[in-house]
Amino acid sequence: MKNIDWGSLKFAYTKTDAVIYSLYKDGKWSSPIVSEDFNLPLNCYAGVYHYGSSCFEGLKAFRGVDGKIRLFRPDQNAKRMQTSAKFLDMAYPSEELFIQMCIMSVQANSEYIPPVDSSASLYLRPLLMGINPQLGIRSSDEAMFIIMASPVGTYSGDLSLVPGKAVIGRNYDRAAHQGSGGVKIGANYAQSLHPYNLAHNQGYRELLFVDSKTNSMIEEFGSSNFFAIKNNTYITPSSPSVLPSITNACLRTVAEDMGLKVERRDIPVEELAEFEEVNSCGTAVVITPICSIDDKQILENPEVQHHYTFGDGTHCGPISEKLYNQIIGIQKGKIEDKYGWNIFVDCK
Ligand code: PLP
Ligand code: COI
């Protein structure tokens, strides 16, 4: 294992040993290539640069209490990447190739898998890009599928399970009503960069988007899904423009097993006043509690229309904390994985 101060890792890029990539040309994918060179030469006319022909994924590998290495639900990421690539009319790797390359990436970078007692993990970033030179607007017919790996800490630095503030800026949409919100394409994140900067500069940890059609229903955070707890019920938005989060799907299963009711439905912003616990959830953020949400009409302006608060402001809600412990417990082999979510990776 590398000599890294695992506890001080943020959700940031650390150079590791290798990337794994495969090239798609003339209707087929090449055998995966292991490369120590992270600076890949791409033609400057590649579609990814001009027309945003890119989609990506995020998943994590963990060192378990039994010393075994577990990769969490790569099959689900493979399937979601296929959906994203179909949206872009691009070639995509098969589920088998996707999982094979994730395993190769974990093996090639196994020295960077954090110890079990740290809150860090090895984050894999699979990326699919259109690479053939082109000028006109059309889908790419040659592609690169690459998997990067980096040890990461929690998304909010060392603030895991310490609640943060969020803001709704109703003058920015994350995704159009009939647009790309339900797939994980790079363009969705480009859309969120400027409003994120505004939110961060005002001291908010997260930015919560509402739906772009009525501007009134909660959708998701820029980095993660939204879920709330009210009357022993797990409530999360149902919308075609929200990314179908794998973490959220796992949490719904775990919540039901814990005896909670689960609701996926429209959530009007005003319902925030009734929630006992509010969180963001996703691979990077895991579960990150939210202690307050400011509803702003115009993100740039200082005026806040409504200020909603949740819990005591300093602790994660008790039900959310139980959910967190279940998920982390399964990922690290502390709790039986009765759902078969982990795959084991043999590392030297
Ligand atoms: N929503 C957005 C916009 C995201 O970027 C992510 C992260 O992947 C999620 C939700 C959470 O999805 P998952 O739990 O599959 O990581
Ligand atoms: C992830 O959680 O894996 C993501 O991709 C979110 C990221 C954009 C921070």
CSV table of C-alpha atoms and ligand atoms in Angstrom, one decimal:
chain,number,residue,atom,x,y,z
A,1,MET,CA,0.0,0.0,0.0
A,2,LYS,CA,1.3,3.5,-0.8
A,3,ASN,CA,2.3,5.8,2.0
A,4,ILE,CA,-0.5,8.3,1.7
A,5,ASP,CA,-2.1,10.4,4.4
A,6,TRP,CA,-5.5,8.7,3.7
A,7,GLY,CA,-7.3,10.9,6.2
A,8,SER,CA,-6.5,14.1,4.5
A,9,LEU,CA,-7.6,13.0,1.0
A,10,LYS,CA,-10.3,15.2,-0.6
A,11,PHE,CA,-12.5,14.4,-3.6
A,12,ALA,CA,-9.6,15.3,-5.8
A,13,TYR,CA,-7.3,13.8,-8.4
A,14,THR,CA,-4.3,11.9,-7.2
A,15,LYS,CA,-1.9,10.5,-9.8
A,16,THR,CA,-2.0,6.7,-9.8
A,17,ASP,CA,-0.1,4.1,-11.7
A,18,ALA,CA,-2.1,3.4,-14.8
A,19,VAL,CA,-5.1,4.1,-16.9
A,20,ILE,CA,-6.9,1.4,-19.0
A,21,TYR,CA,-8.3,2.2,-22.4
A,22,SER,CA,-9.9,0.7,-25.4
A,23,LEU,CA,-10.4,2.2,-28.8
A,24,TYR,CA,-13.5,1.8,-31.0
A,25,LYS,CA,-13.0,1.9,-34.8
A,26,ASP,CA,-14.6,0.2,-37.8
A,27,GLY,CA,-17.3,-1.4,-35.6
A,28,LYS,CA,-15.1,-3.0,-32.9
A,29,TRP,CA,-13.4,-2.3,-29.6
A,30,SER,CA,-9.7,-3.0,-29.3
A,31,SER,CA,-8.3,-5.2,-26.5
A,32,PRO,CA,-7.8,-3.1,-23.4
A,33,ILE,CA,-4.5,-1.3,-23.1
A,34,VAL,CA,-2.7,-0.5,-19.8
A,35,SER,CA,-0.9,2.8,-20.0
A,36,GLU,CA,1.2,4.7,-17.6
A,37,ASP,CA,0.9,7.8,-19.8
A,38,PHE,CA,-2.1,9.9,-18.7
A,39,ASN,CA,-1.6,12.5,-21.4
A,40,LEU,CA,-3.3,10.9,-24.3
A,41,PRO,CA,-2.9,12.6,-27.7
A,42,LEU,CA,-6.3,13.3,-29.3
A,43,ASN,CA,-6.8,15.1,-32.6
A,44,CYS,CA,-8.0,18.7,-32.0
A,45,TYR,CA,-11.0,18.1,-34.3
A,46,ALA,CA,-12.3,15.2,-32.0
A,47,GLY,CA,-16.0,15.6,-31.4
A,48,VAL,CA,-15.5,15.5,-27.6
A,49,TYR,CA,-13.8,18.9,-27.7
A,50,HIS,CA,-16.4,20.7,-29.8
A,51,TYR,CA,-19.7,19.0,-29.5
A,52,GLY,CA,-19.5,17.5,-26.0
A,53,SER,CA,-19.6,13.9,-27.2
A,54,SER,CA,-18.7,12.4,-23.9
A,55,CYS,CA,-20.3,10.5,-21.0
A,56,PHE,CA,-18.8,9.2,-17.9
A,57,GLU,CA,-19.4,7.1,-14.7
A,58,GLY,CA,-18.2,7.0,-11.2
A,59,LEU,CA,-17.8,3.9,-8.9
A,60,LYS,CA,-15.7,2.9,-6.0
A,61,ALA,CA,-13.5,0.0,-4.8
A,62,PHE,CA,-13.0,-0.7,-1.1
A,63,ARG,CA,-10.7,-2.7,1.0
A,64,GLY,CA,-12.9,-4.9,3.3
A,65,VAL,CA,-12.5,-5.9,6.9
A,66,ASP,CA,-11.5,-9.3,5.6
A,67,GLY,CA,-8.7,-7.8,3.5
A,68,LYS,CA,-10.6,-8.5,0.2
A,69,ILE,CA,-11.1,-5.9,-2.4
A,70,ARG,CA,-14.7,-5.1,-3.4
A,71,LEU,CA,-16.0,-3.2,-6.4
A,72,PHE,CA,-19.5,-1.8,-5.9
A,73,ARG,CA,-22.1,-2.6,-8.5
A,74,PRO,CA,-20.0,-2.0,-11.7
A,75,ASP,CA,-22.7,-3.7,-13.8
A,76,GLN,CA,-25.1,-0.8,-13.0
A,77,ASN,CA,-22.5,1.7,-14.1
A,78,ALA,CA,-22.0,-0.3,-17.3
A,79,LYS,CA,-25.7,-0.2,-18.0
A,80,ARG,CA,-26.0,3.5,-17.3
A,81,MET,CA,-23.1,4.3,-19.6
A,82,GLN,CA,-24.8,2.4,-22.4
A,83,THR,CA,-27.9,4.5,-21.9
A,84,SER,CA,-25.8,7.7,-21.9
A,85,ALA,CA,-23.9,6.6,-25.1
A,86,LYS,CA,-27.2,5.7,-26.8
A,87,PHE,CA,-28.4,9.3,-26.0
A,88,LEU,CA,-25.3,10.6,-27.9
A,89,ASP,CA,-25.7,8.0,-30.7
A,90,MET,CA,-22.2,6.7,-29.9
A,91,ALA,CA,-20.7,3.2,-29.6
A,92,TYR,CA,-20.4,1.9,-26.1
A,93,PRO,CA,-18.5,-0.9,-24.4
A,94,SER,CA,-20.3,-4.1,-23.5
A,95,GLU,CA,-21.1,-4.8,-19.9
A,96,GLU,CA,-18.3,-7.5,-19.9
A,97,LEU,CA,-15.7,-5.1,-21.4
A,98,PHE,CA,-16.7,-2.4,-18.9
A,99,ILE,CA,-16.4,-4.7,-15.9
A,100,GLN,CA,-13.2,-6.3,-17.2
A,101,MET,CA,-11.5,-2.9,-17.6
A,102,CYS,CA,-12.7,-1.8,-14.1
A,103,ILE,CA,-11.1,-4.9,-12.6
A,104,MET,CA,-7.9,-4.2,-14.6
A,105,SER,CA,-7.9,-0.6,-13.3
A,106,VAL,CA,-8.3,-1.7,-9.7
A,107,GLN,CA,-5.6,-4.3,-10.1
A,108,ALA,CA,-3.2,-1.9,-11.8
A,109,ASN,CA,-3.7,0.7,-9.0
A,110,SER,CA,-4.3,-1.6,-6.0
A,111,GLU,CA,-1.6,0.1,-4.0
A,112,TYR,CA,-3.9,3.1,-3.9
A,113,ILE,CA,-6.8,1.3,-2.3
A,114,PRO,CA,-7.2,3.0,1.1
A,115,PRO,CA,-7.1,1.0,4.4
A,116,VAL,CA,-10.5,-0.3,5.7
A,117,ASP,CA,-10.5,2.0,8.7
A,118,SER,CA,-10.2,5.2,6.6
A,119,SER,CA,-13.2,7.0,5.1
A,120,ALA,CA,-11.4,7.1,1.7
A,121,SER,CA,-11.9,4.7,-1.2
A,122,LEU,CA,-10.5,4.1,-4.7
A,123,TYR,CA,-12.7,6.1,-7.1
A,124,LEU,CA,-12.9,4.8,-10.7
A,125,ARG,CA,-13.9,7.3,-13.4
A,126,PRO,CA,-14.9,5.5,-16.7
A,127,LEU,CA,-15.1,8.0,-19.5
A,128,LEU,CA,-16.3,7.5,-23.1
A,129,MET,CA,-15.4,10.1,-25.7
A,130,GLY,CA,-15.9,10.6,-29.4
A,131,ILE,CA,-12.4,11.0,-30.9
A,132,ASN,CA,-12.6,11.0,-34.7
A,133,PRO,CA,-11.7,14.3,-36.3
A,134,GLN,CA,-14.9,16.1,-37.5
A,135,LEU,CA,-16.1,19.6,-38.3
A,136,GLY,CA,-19.9,19.2,-38.9
A,137,ILE,CA,-22.3,18.4,-36.1
A,138,ARG,CA,-22.8,14.7,-36.0
A,139,SER,CA,-22.2,11.8,-33.6
A,140,SER,CA,-18.7,10.4,-33.3
A,141,ASP,CA,-18.1,7.1,-35.0
A,142,GLU,CA,-14.8,6.4,-33.3
A,143,ALA,CA,-14.5,6.4,-29.6
A,144,MET,CA,-12.1,6.0,-26.7
A,145,PHE,CA,-13.3,4.3,-23.5
A,146,ILE,CA,-10.9,4.9,-20.6
A,147,ILE,CA,-10.9,4.1,-16.9
A,148,MET,CA,-9.0,6.3,-14.5
A,149,ALA,CA,-8.6,5.6,-10.8
A,150,SER,CA,-7.8,7.9,-7.9
A,151,PRO,CA,-8.0,7.5,-4.2
A,152,VAL,CA,-10.5,10.0,-2.8
A,153,GLY,CA,-11.8,11.2,0.5
A,154,THR,CA,-15.4,12.3,1.1
A,155,TYR,CA,-16.8,14.8,-1.4
A,156,SER,CA,-17.1,17.5,1.3
A,157,GLY,CA,-13.5,17.1,2.5
A,158,ASP,CA,-13.3,15.8,6.0
A,159,LEU,CA,-16.9,16.8,6.7
A,160,SER,CA,-18.4,13.4,6.3
A,161,LEU,CA,-21.8,13.3,7.9
A,162,VAL,CA,-21.4,16.9,9.0
A,163,PRO,CA,-24.4,18.8,7.5
A,164,GLY,CA,-23.9,21.5,5.0
A,165,LYS,CA,-26.0,24.3,3.5
A,166,ALA,CA,-27.6,24.2,0.1
A,167,VAL,CA,-29.3,26.7,-2.1
A,168,ILE,CA,-32.0,26.6,-4.8
A,169,GLY,CA,-31.3,29.1,-7.7
A,170,ARG,CA,-34.5,29.1,-9.7
A,171,ASN,CA,-33.0,31.1,-12.5
A,172,TYR,CA,-30.7,28.2,-13.5
A,173,ASP,CA,-31.8,24.8,-14.9
A,174,ARG,CA,-29.6,21.7,-14.7
A,175,ALA,CA,-31.4,19.9,-17.5
A,176,ALA,CA,-34.2,20.7,-20.0
A,177,HIS,CA,-37.6,19.1,-19.6
A,178,GLN,CA,-37.1,16.9,-22.6
A,179,GLY,CA,-33.3,17.0,-22.4
A,180,SER,CA,-30.4,15.0,-21.1
A,181,GLY,CA,-30.9,15.1,-17.3
A,182,GLY,CA,-31.5,11.4,-17.0
A,183,VAL,CA,-28.2,10.4,-18.6
A,184,LYS,CA,-24.6,11.1,-17.4
A,185,ILE,CA,-23.2,13.2,-20.2
A,186,GLY,CA,-20.5,15.8,-19.7
A,187,ALA,CA,-22.7,18.5,-21.1
A,188,ASN,CA,-25.0,18.3,-18.0
A,189,TYR,CA,-22.1,19.3,-15.8
A,190,ALA,CA,-21.0,22.1,-18.1
A,191,GLN,CA,-24.4,23.6,-17.5
A,192,SER,CA,-23.9,23.6,-13.8
A,193,LEU,CA,-20.4,25.1,-13.5
A,194,HIS,CA,-21.4,28.7,-13.4
A,195,PRO,CA,-24.3,28.4,-10.9
A,196,TYR,CA,-22.1,26.1,-8.8
A,197,ASN,CA,-19.5,28.8,-8.7
A,198,LEU,CA,-22.1,31.4,-7.6
A,199,ALA,CA,-23.4,29.0,-4.9
A,200,HIS,CA,-19.9,28.1,-3.6
A,201,ASN,CA,-18.9,31.8,-3.5
A,202,GLN,CA,-21.8,32.5,-1.3
A,203,GLY,CA,-20.8,29.7,1.2
A,204,TYR,CA,-23.2,27.0,0.1
A,205,ARG,CA,-21.9,23.5,-0.1
A,206,GLU,CA,-24.6,22.3,-2.6
A,207,LEU,CA,-26.8,23.6,-5.3
A,208,LEU,CA,-30.3,22.1,-5.6
A,209,PHE,CA,-32.1,22.3,-9.0
A,210,VAL,CA,-35.8,22.4,-9.5
A,211,ASP,CA,-37.5,21.1,-12.7
A,212,SER,CA,-37.2,23.2,-15.8
A,213,LYS,CA,-40.8,23.0,-16.9
A,214,THR,CA,-42.7,24.3,-13.9
A,215,ASN,CA,-39.7,25.6,-11.9
A,216,SER,CA,-41.4,24.3,-8.7
A,217,MET,CA,-40.5,20.6,-8.1
A,218,ILE,CA,-37.3,19.4,-6.5
A,219,GLU,CA,-35.0,17.6,-9.0
A,220,GLU,CA,-31.5,16.9,-7.7
A,221,PHE,CA,-28.3,18.5,-6.6
A,222,GLY,CA,-25.6,19.2,-9.2
A,223,SER,CA,-23.5,16.3,-7.9
A,224,SER,CA,-26.0,13.9,-6.5
A,225,ASN,CA,-29.7,12.9,-5.9
A,226,PHE,CA,-32.0,14.3,-3.2
A,227,PHE,CA,-33.7,12.3,-0.6
A,228,ALA,CA,-35.7,13.3,2.5
A,229,ILE,CA,-37.1,11.5,5.6
A,230,LYS,CA,-40.6,12.3,6.9
A,231,ASN,CA,-42.8,10.1,9.1
A,232,ASN,CA,-40.6,7.1,8.7
A,233,THR,CA,-40.8,7.5,4.9
A,234,TYR,CA,-37.9,7.8,2.4
A,235,ILE,CA,-38.9,10.3,-0.2
A,236,THR,CA,-37.1,11.0,-3.4
A,237,PRO,CA,-38.1,12.8,-6.6
A,238,SER,CA,-39.4,10.8,-9.6
A,239,SER,CA,-38.5,12.7,-12.8
A,240,PRO,CA,-37.1,11.8,-16.2
A,241,SER,CA,-34.6,14.6,-16.0
A,242,VAL,CA,-33.0,13.3,-12.7
A,243,LEU,CA,-30.0,11.0,-13.1
A,244,PRO,CA,-31.0,7.5,-11.9
A,245,SER,CA,-28.6,7.3,-9.0
A,246,ILE,CA,-27.2,3.8,-8.2
A,247,THR,CA,-26.7,4.9,-4.6
A,248,ASN,CA,-30.3,6.1,-4.4
A,249,ALA,CA,-31.5,2.8,-5.7
A,250,CYS,CA,-29.5,0.9,-3.1
A,251,LEU,CA,-30.7,3.2,-0.3
A,252,ARG,CA,-34.3,2.6,-1.3
A,253,THR,CA,-33.8,-1.2,-1.1
A,254,VAL,CA,-32.0,-0.8,2.3
A,255,ALA,CA,-34.7,1.6,3.5
A,256,GLU,CA,-37.5,-0.9,2.7
A,257,ASP,CA,-35.5,-3.6,4.5
A,258,MET,CA,-35.2,-1.3,7.5
A,259,GLY,CA,-39.0,-1.0,7.6
A,260,LEU,CA,-39.3,2.5,6.0
A,261,LYS,CA,-41.9,3.3,3.5
A,262,VAL,CA,-40.4,4.5,0.2
A,263,GLU,CA,-42.0,7.1,-2.1
A,264,ARG,CA,-40.7,8.2,-5.5
A,265,ARG,CA,-42.9,11.1,-6.5
A,266,ASP,CA,-43.1,14.8,-7.3
A,267,ILE,CA,-41.8,16.9,-4.4
A,268,PRO,CA,-42.9,20.6,-4.4
A,269,VAL,CA,-40.3,22.9,-3.0
A,270,GLU,CA,-42.7,24.0,-0.2
A,271,GLU,CA,-42.7,20.4,1.2
A,272,LEU,CA,-39.2,21.1,2.4
A,273,ALA,CA,-40.9,22.7,5.4
A,274,GLU,CA,-42.2,19.2,6.4
A,275,PHE,CA,-39.0,17.2,6.1
A,276,GLU,CA,-37.2,15.9,9.2
A,277,GLU,CA,-34.0,14.9,7.4
A,278,VAL,CA,-32.6,16.0,4.0
A,279,ASN,CA,-29.6,14.5,2.3
A,280,SER,CA,-27.7,14.3,-1.0
A,281,CYS,CA,-26.7,10.9,-2.1
A,282,GLY,CA,-24.4,9.5,-4.8
A,283,THR,CA,-21.1,7.6,-5.3
A,284,ALA,CA,-18.9,10.7,-4.5
A,285,VAL,CA,-21.0,12.2,-1.8
A,286,VAL,CA,-22.3,8.8,-0.3
A,287,ILE,CA,-24.8,10.4,2.0
A,288,THR,CA,-24.2,14.0,2.8
A,289,PRO,CA,-26.6,15.6,5.2
A,290,ILE,CA,-28.1,19.0,4.4
A,291,CYS,CA,-28.9,21.3,7.4
A,292,SER,CA,-30.6,24.1,5.5
A,293,ILE,CA,-31.8,25.1,2.1
A,294,ASP,CA,-32.2,28.7,0.9
A,295,ASP,CA,-34.8,29.1,-1.8
A,296,LYS,CA,-33.7,32.0,-4.1
A,297,GLN,CA,-35.4,33.4,-7.0
A,298,ILE,CA,-32.2,34.8,-8.5
A,299,LEU,CA,-29.0,33.1,-7.4
A,300,GLU,CA,-27.0,36.2,-8.0
A,301,ASN,CA,-29.1,38.3,-5.6
A,302,PRO,CA,-28.8,38.3,-1.8
A,303,GLU,CA,-32.5,37.9,-1.2
A,304,VAL,CA,-33.7,34.6,0.1
A,305,GLN,CA,-37.4,33.8,-0.4
A,306,HIS,CA,-37.5,30.9,2.1
A,307,HIS,CA,-35.0,29.5,4.5
A,308,TYR,CA,-35.7,25.8,5.4
A,309,THR,CA,-33.8,24.0,8.2
A,310,PHE,CA,-33.5,20.3,9.0
A,311,GLY,CA,-32.4,18.6,12.2
A,312,ASP,CA,-30.2,20.3,14.8
A,313,GLY,CA,-27.9,21.8,12.2
A,314,THR,CA,-24.8,19.9,13.3
A,315,HIS,CA,-25.6,16.2,13.1
A,316,CYS,CA,-26.8,13.8,10.5
A,317,GLY,CA,-30.4,12.7,11.1
A,318,PRO,CA,-30.7,9.3,12.9
A,319,ILE,CA,-32.4,7.5,10.0
A,320,SER,CA,-30.0,8.8,7.4
A,321,GLU,CA,-27.1,7.8,9.6
A,322,LYS,CA,-28.4,4.2,9.8
A,323,LEU,CA,-28.8,4.1,6.0
A,324,TYR,CA,-25.2,5.4,5.7
A,325,ASN,CA,-23.8,2.7,8.0
A,326,GLN,CA,-25.7,0.0,6.1
A,327,ILE,CA,-24.3,1.1,2.8
A,328,ILE,CA,-20.7,1.6,4.0
A,329,GLY,CA,-21.0,-1.7,6.0
A,330,ILE,CA,-21.9,-3.6,2.8
A,331,GLN,CA,-19.2,-2.0,0.8
A,332,LYS,CA,-16.5,-2.8,3.3
A,333,GLY,CA,-17.7,-6.3,4.1
A,334,LYS,CA,-18.8,-5.5,7.7
A,335,ILE,CA,-22.4,-6.3,6.9
A,336,GLU,CA,-23.6,-9.3,4.8
A,337,ASP,CA,-24.1,-8.3,1.2
A,338,LYS,CA,-27.3,-10.2,0.8
A,339,TYR,CA,-28.1,-8.3,-2.4
A,340,GLY,CA,-25.0,-9.5,-4.2
A,341,TRP,CA,-23.9,-5.9,-4.9
A,342,ASN,CA,-20.1,-6.3,-4.5
A,343,ILE,CA,-17.8,-8.0,-6.9
A,344,PHE,CA,-14.5,-9.3,-5.6
A,345,VAL,CA,-11.2,-8.3,-7.3
A,346,ASP,CA,-8.1,-10.4,-6.9
A,347,CYS,CA,-5.2,-8.1,-6.3
A,348,LYS,CA,-1.6,-9.1,-5.7
B,1,PLP,N1,-26.9,12.9,-9.8
B,1,PLP,C1,-25.9,13.5,-10.4
B,1,PLP,C2,-26.1,14.7,-11.2
B,1,PLP,C3,-24.6,12.9,-10.3
B,1,PLP,O1,-23.6,13.4,-11.0
B,1,PLP,C4,-24.5,11.7,-9.6
B,1,PLP,C5,-23.2,11.0,-9.5
B,1,PLP,O2,-22.9,10.1,-10.2
B,1,PLP,C6,-25.6,11.2,-8.9
B,1,PLP,C7,-26.8,11.8,-9.1
B,1,PLP,C8,-25.5,9.9,-8.1
B,1,PLP,O3,-25.4,8.8,-8.9
B,1,PLP,P1,-24.7,7.5,-8.4
B,1,PLP,O4,-25.3,7.2,-7.1
B,1,PLP,O5,-25.0,6.5,-9.4
B,1,PLP,O6,-23.3,7.8,-8.2
B,2,COI,C1,-20.1,10.5,-8.8
B,2,COI,O1,-20.7,10.6,-7.7
B,2,COI,O2,-19.5,9.5,-9.1
B,2,COI,C2,-20.2,11.6,-9.7
B,2,COI,O3,-19.9,11.4,-10.8
B,2,COI,C3,-20.5,13.0,-9.2
B,2,COI,C4,-19.3,13.8,-9.6
B,2,COI,C5,-19.7,14.6,-10.7
B,2,COI,C6,-18.7,14.5,-8.5
